[in-house]
Coordinates of C-alpha atoms and ligand atoms in Angstrom, one line a residue:
M169 CA 49.3 18.9 -57.3
V170 CA 46.7 17.8 -59.8
S171 CA 45.3 15.2 -57.4
D172 CA 45.2 17.8 -54.6
L173 CA 43.1 20.0 -56.8
K174 CA 40.9 17.1 -57.7
Q175 CA 40.2 16.3 -54.1
Q176 CA 38.8 19.8 -53.5
V177 CA 36.1 19.3 -56.2
L178 CA 32.8 18.3 -54.6
I179 CA 30.9 15.6 -56.3
Q180 CA 27.7 16.7 -57.9
R181 CA 24.6 15.0 -56.5
A182 CA 21.2 14.3 -58.0
S183 CA 18.2 12.4 -56.7
S184 CA 15.6 13.1 -59.4
T185 CA 15.5 12.6 -63.2
G186 CA 15.2 16.4 -63.6
E187 CA 18.4 17.0 -61.7
M188 CA 20.1 14.3 -63.6
K189 CA 19.1 15.8 -66.9
R190 CA 20.5 19.2 -65.9
V191 CA 23.9 17.8 -64.8
L192 CA 24.1 15.3 -67.7
N193 CA 23.4 18.2 -70.2
S194 CA 26.6 19.8 -69.0
F195 CA 28.5 16.6 -69.9
H196 CA 27.1 16.9 -73.4
G197 CA 29.3 15.4 -76.2
T198 CA 31.6 13.5 -73.8
N199 CA 31.9 9.9 -73.0
I200 CA 29.9 8.9 -69.9
G201 CA 31.0 5.9 -67.8
F202 CA 28.5 4.6 -65.3
V203 CA 28.9 2.4 -62.2
P204 CA 25.6 1.3 -60.7
T205 CA 25.9 0.2 -57.0
M206 CA 23.8 -0.4 -53.9
G207 CA 26.3 1.6 -51.8
Y208 CA 28.6 0.6 -48.9
L209 CA 31.4 0.9 -51.3
H210 CA 34.6 -1.2 -51.0
E211 CA 37.7 -1.7 -53.1
G212 CA 35.8 -3.9 -55.5
H213 CA 33.4 -1.0 -56.3
M214 CA 36.3 1.4 -56.5
S215 CA 38.1 -0.8 -59.0
L216 CA 35.0 -0.3 -61.3
V217 CA 35.1 3.4 -60.6
E218 CA 38.8 3.6 -61.4
E219 CA 38.3 1.8 -64.7
S220 CA 35.6 4.3 -65.6
L221 CA 37.7 7.3 -64.6
R222 CA 40.5 5.8 -66.7
T223 CA 38.5 5.2 -69.8
C224 CA 35.7 7.9 -69.8
D225 CA 35.5 11.7 -69.7
H226 CA 32.9 11.7 -67.0
T227 CA 32.0 9.1 -64.4
V228 CA 28.5 8.7 -62.8
V229 CA 27.9 6.4 -59.9
S230 CA 24.5 5.5 -58.6
I231 CA 23.6 4.3 -55.1
F232 CA 20.2 2.6 -54.9
V233 CA 19.3 -0.4 -52.8
N234 CA 16.9 -2.0 -55.2
P235 CA 14.0 -3.5 -53.2
I236 CA 12.7 -5.6 -56.0
Q237 CA 15.8 -7.7 -56.3
F238 CA 15.5 -9.0 -52.7
G239 CA 13.2 -11.9 -51.8
P240 CA 10.9 -11.8 -48.8
N241 CA 13.3 -13.4 -46.4
E242 CA 16.5 -11.8 -47.7
D243 CA 18.7 -9.0 -46.2
L244 CA 17.1 -5.9 -47.6
D245 CA 16.4 -4.5 -44.1
V246 CA 20.0 -5.0 -42.9
Y247 CA 21.8 -4.2 -46.1
P248 CA 24.8 -2.1 -45.0
Y249 CA 24.6 1.7 -45.6
D250 CA 27.3 4.4 -45.1
L251 CA 26.4 7.3 -47.4
E252 CA 29.0 9.7 -45.9
G253 CA 31.8 7.2 -46.2
D254 CA 30.7 6.5 -49.8
I255 CA 30.6 10.2 -50.8
E256 CA 34.1 10.7 -49.3
K257 CA 35.4 7.7 -51.4
L258 CA 33.8 8.9 -54.6
E259 CA 34.9 12.5 -54.1
S260 CA 38.5 11.6 -53.5
A261 CA 38.5 9.3 -56.5
G262 CA 37.2 12.2 -58.6
V263 CA 33.8 10.9 -59.6
D264 CA 31.7 13.6 -61.3
L265 CA 28.1 12.8 -60.4
L266 CA 26.4 10.7 -57.8
F267 CA 22.8 9.6 -58.6
Q268 CA 20.9 8.7 -55.5
P269 CA 17.3 8.3 -56.5
H270 CA 14.4 8.2 -54.1
R271 CA 12.4 4.9 -54.3
E272 CA 9.4 6.7 -55.9
I273 CA 11.6 7.9 -58.7
I274 CA 12.5 4.4 -59.7
Y275 CA 9.3 2.7 -58.7
P276 CA 6.5 5.2 -59.0
E277 CA 3.0 4.4 -57.8
G278 CA 1.5 1.9 -60.3
F279 CA 4.8 0.6 -61.6
K280 CA 4.1 -2.4 -63.9
T281 CA 7.0 -3.0 -66.3
Y282 CA 9.7 -5.6 -65.7
V283 CA 12.6 -7.0 -67.7
Q284 CA 13.1 -10.7 -67.8
V285 CA 16.2 -12.3 -69.2
D286 CA 15.6 -16.0 -69.9
E287 CA 17.7 -19.2 -69.6
I288 CA 20.9 -17.9 -68.0
T289 CA 18.8 -16.8 -65.1
D290 CA 17.7 -20.5 -64.5
H291 CA 21.0 -21.4 -63.0
L292 CA 23.2 -20.5 -60.0
C293 CA 21.8 -17.6 -58.0
G294 CA 18.7 -17.4 -60.3
K295 CA 17.6 -20.8 -59.2
S296 CA 17.6 -20.1 -55.4
R297 CA 16.7 -16.5 -55.6
P298 CA 13.8 -16.3 -58.0
G299 CA 13.1 -12.7 -58.9
L300 CA 16.7 -11.6 -58.3
F301 CA 17.6 -11.1 -61.9
K302 CA 14.2 -9.7 -63.0
G303 CA 14.8 -7.1 -60.3
V304 CA 18.4 -6.5 -61.4
A305 CA 17.6 -6.3 -65.1
T306 CA 14.7 -3.9 -64.5
V307 CA 16.5 -1.5 -62.3
V308 CA 19.7 -1.5 -64.5
L309 CA 17.7 -0.8 -67.6
K310 CA 16.0 2.1 -65.8
L311 CA 19.3 3.5 -64.6
F312 CA 20.8 3.2 -68.1
N313 CA 17.8 5.1 -69.4
I314 CA 18.3 7.9 -66.9
V315 CA 22.1 8.1 -67.0
R316 CA 22.5 7.4 -70.8
P317 CA 26.0 6.1 -70.5
Q318 CA 28.2 4.9 -73.4
H319 CA 30.2 2.7 -71.0
V320 CA 29.1 0.7 -68.0
F321 CA 31.3 -1.2 -65.5
F322 CA 30.4 -4.5 -63.7
G323 CA 32.5 -6.8 -61.5
E324 CA 33.1 -10.5 -62.3
K325 CA 32.4 -11.3 -58.7
D326 CA 28.7 -11.3 -59.7
W327 CA 29.5 -13.4 -62.8
Q328 CA 25.8 -14.3 -63.5
Q329 CA 24.7 -10.7 -63.1
L330 CA 27.3 -9.7 -65.7
A331 CA 26.0 -12.3 -68.1
V332 CA 22.5 -11.0 -67.5
I333 CA 23.5 -7.4 -68.2
E334 CA 25.5 -8.4 -71.3
T335 CA 22.5 -10.3 -72.6
L336 CA 20.1 -7.4 -71.9
V337 CA 22.4 -4.9 -73.7
R338 CA 22.7 -7.2 -76.7
D339 CA 19.0 -8.3 -76.9
L340 CA 17.6 -4.8 -76.5
N341 CA 20.1 -3.2 -78.9
L342 CA 21.4 -0.8 -76.2
D343 CA 24.3 1.3 -77.5
I344 CA 26.4 0.6 -74.4
F345 CA 29.8 -1.1 -74.0
V346 CA 29.8 -3.4 -70.9
H347 CA 33.2 -3.5 -69.2
R348 CA 34.0 -6.7 -67.2
V349 CA 36.2 -5.9 -64.2
P350 CA 38.0 -8.7 -62.3
L351 CA 36.9 -9.7 -58.8
V352 CA 38.9 -8.0 -56.0
R353 CA 39.9 -10.0 -52.9
E354 CA 41.0 -9.1 -49.4
P355 CA 44.7 -10.0 -48.7
D356 CA 43.6 -13.3 -47.2
G357 CA 41.6 -14.3 -50.3
L358 CA 38.0 -13.4 -49.2
A359 CA 36.1 -12.0 -52.1
M360 CA 35.2 -8.3 -51.4
S361 CA 31.5 -7.8 -50.7
S362 CA 29.4 -5.2 -48.9
R363 CA 27.8 -8.2 -47.1
N364 CA 31.1 -9.1 -45.5
R365 CA 30.5 -6.3 -43.0
N366 CA 27.6 -8.4 -41.5
L367 CA 29.9 -11.3 -40.7
T368 CA 31.0 -11.9 -37.1
S369 CA 34.8 -12.4 -36.7
K370 CA 34.2 -16.2 -36.4
E371 CA 32.0 -16.2 -39.5
R372 CA 34.6 -14.2 -41.4
Q373 CA 37.2 -16.8 -40.6
K374 CA 34.9 -19.6 -41.8
A375 CA 34.2 -17.6 -44.9
L376 CA 37.8 -18.1 -46.0
S377 CA 36.9 -21.7 -46.9
L378 CA 35.1 -20.4 -50.0
S379 CA 38.1 -19.0 -51.7
R380 CA 40.3 -21.7 -50.4
S381 CA 38.1 -24.5 -51.7
L382 CA 38.2 -22.8 -55.1
E383 CA 42.0 -22.7 -54.9
D384 CA 42.1 -26.4 -54.0
A385 CA 39.8 -27.2 -57.0
K386 CA 42.1 -25.3 -59.3
E387 CA 45.1 -27.2 -57.9
K388 CA 43.3 -30.5 -58.5
I389 CA 42.4 -29.6 -62.1
S390 CA 46.0 -28.6 -62.7
Q391 CA 47.0 -32.1 -61.4
G392 CA 44.6 -33.8 -63.8
T393 CA 41.2 -34.1 -62.1
T394 CA 38.5 -33.3 -64.6
A395 CA 35.3 -34.9 -63.2
A396 CA 33.0 -32.2 -62.0
S397 CA 31.4 -34.5 -59.4
Q398 CA 34.8 -35.2 -57.8
L399 CA 35.7 -31.5 -57.8
K400 CA 32.3 -30.5 -56.3
Q401 CA 32.7 -33.1 -53.6
S402 CA 36.1 -31.8 -52.6
I403 CA 34.8 -28.2 -52.5
K404 CA 31.8 -29.4 -50.4
D405 CA 34.1 -31.2 -48.0
R406 CA 36.4 -28.2 -47.6
I407 CA 33.5 -25.9 -46.9
T408 CA 31.5 -28.1 -44.6
A409 CA 34.6 -28.9 -42.5
E410 CA 33.6 -25.6 -40.9
S411 CA 30.5 -25.7 -38.7
G412 CA 27.3 -23.8 -39.7
M413 CA 28.0 -23.6 -43.4
Q414 CA 24.9 -24.0 -45.5
I415 CA 25.8 -24.6 -49.2
D416 CA 23.3 -23.1 -51.6
Y417 CA 25.1 -24.3 -54.7
I418 CA 28.4 -25.4 -56.1
S419 CA 28.4 -25.1 -59.8
I420 CA 30.9 -26.2 -62.4
C421 CA 29.6 -24.8 -65.7
D422 CA 30.1 -23.2 -69.0
P423 CA 31.1 -19.6 -68.3
I424 CA 28.7 -18.2 -71.0
S425 CA 25.6 -20.4 -71.0
L426 CA 26.1 -21.3 -67.3
Q427 CA 24.9 -24.8 -68.0
E428 CA 26.4 -27.5 -65.7
I429 CA 29.2 -29.6 -67.2
E430 CA 30.4 -33.1 -66.2
E431 CA 34.0 -32.8 -67.3
V432 CA 36.3 -29.8 -67.1
K433 CA 37.4 -29.1 -70.7
G434 CA 38.6 -25.7 -71.8
R435 CA 37.4 -22.6 -70.1
T436 CA 35.2 -23.4 -67.1
L437 CA 33.5 -21.4 -64.4
I438 CA 33.4 -22.7 -60.8
A439 CA 30.9 -20.7 -58.8
L440 CA 29.5 -21.1 -55.3
A441 CA 27.0 -19.6 -52.9
V442 CA 27.1 -20.4 -49.2
K443 CA 25.1 -19.1 -46.3
I444 CA 27.1 -18.3 -43.1
G445 CA 24.9 -17.2 -40.2
S446 CA 22.6 -14.7 -41.8
S447 CA 24.9 -13.7 -44.7
R448 CA 24.9 -15.4 -48.1
L449 CA 28.2 -15.1 -49.8
I450 CA 29.2 -15.9 -53.4
D451 CA 32.6 -16.5 -55.0
N452 CA 33.9 -17.9 -58.3
C453 CA 36.9 -18.5 -60.4
I454 CA 37.7 -19.3 -64.0
V455 CA 39.8 -22.3 -64.8
E456 CA 41.4 -23.0 -68.1
D457 CA 42.0 -26.6 -68.9
Ligands
PAF632 O1 25.6 -5.4 -58.1 C1 24.8 -4.6 -57.5 O2 25.2 -3.9 -56.6 C2 23.3 -4.5 -57.9 O3 22.8 -5.8 -58.2 C3 23.1 -3.5 -59.0 C4 23.8 -3.9 -60.3 C5 23.5 -2.1 -58.6 C6 21.6 -3.4 -59.3 O4 20.8 -3.1 -58.2

């Protein structure tokens, strides 16, 4: 009964900072949870939304495909988009407010201020996508300033992004609690991503080698292999057994500093990025020694 009533409540929508202020004023004195997204929402995003709904009084979601985090030859122009579907999902989940800013609201004419998080951005995706995390940190700080949340929710699928946001929040004394939400997989193991939608059915099948190579590596570690070079080689062999796979990186590293390690000892992050056709997919797992 309660959930039936909830489904009838239309989500509030705002696209300017003025509209945001008006709606946020009506939330005054309550805990605001915030989930920033680039849209084309899947179960991974919805797990962030559910966590916010569970822990906060009001939940705000933003949809903004942030142009400055894409490089010149990346997939900004083909980034999937389904606003109606997204609104339907957010409405039936019971989200209070959708912020969908116009580009000029976030990047007005003459925009000159950027946020740069050092060191942890030198590894993994930061290495092959220069400018990615400067773009992410800049837009996320702007969104935090507009939404003014007490709680924010990010998925562990983008492990390095989460590390960047946590560092940003700590270094700039933002009074915000960052919630880490586990990666969500399809039933066959593929990590959920909006970019999966651009895979052909053949590519999608090949993409399973990412999660499977991570499972193999975990298995090898549990059987006593600790040399990172050996583990990386077996991940590489598993992935390149499929044709047309272009490995960007396979990293075995410290989960906090993201520095490469040579031997798996204690908590370790295995992360990878692979280009399949025109899609670049990432996946990761944590292994405990
Ligand atoms: O993870 C994403 O969808 C984006 O990087 C984010 C955090 C919304 C910033 O544009």
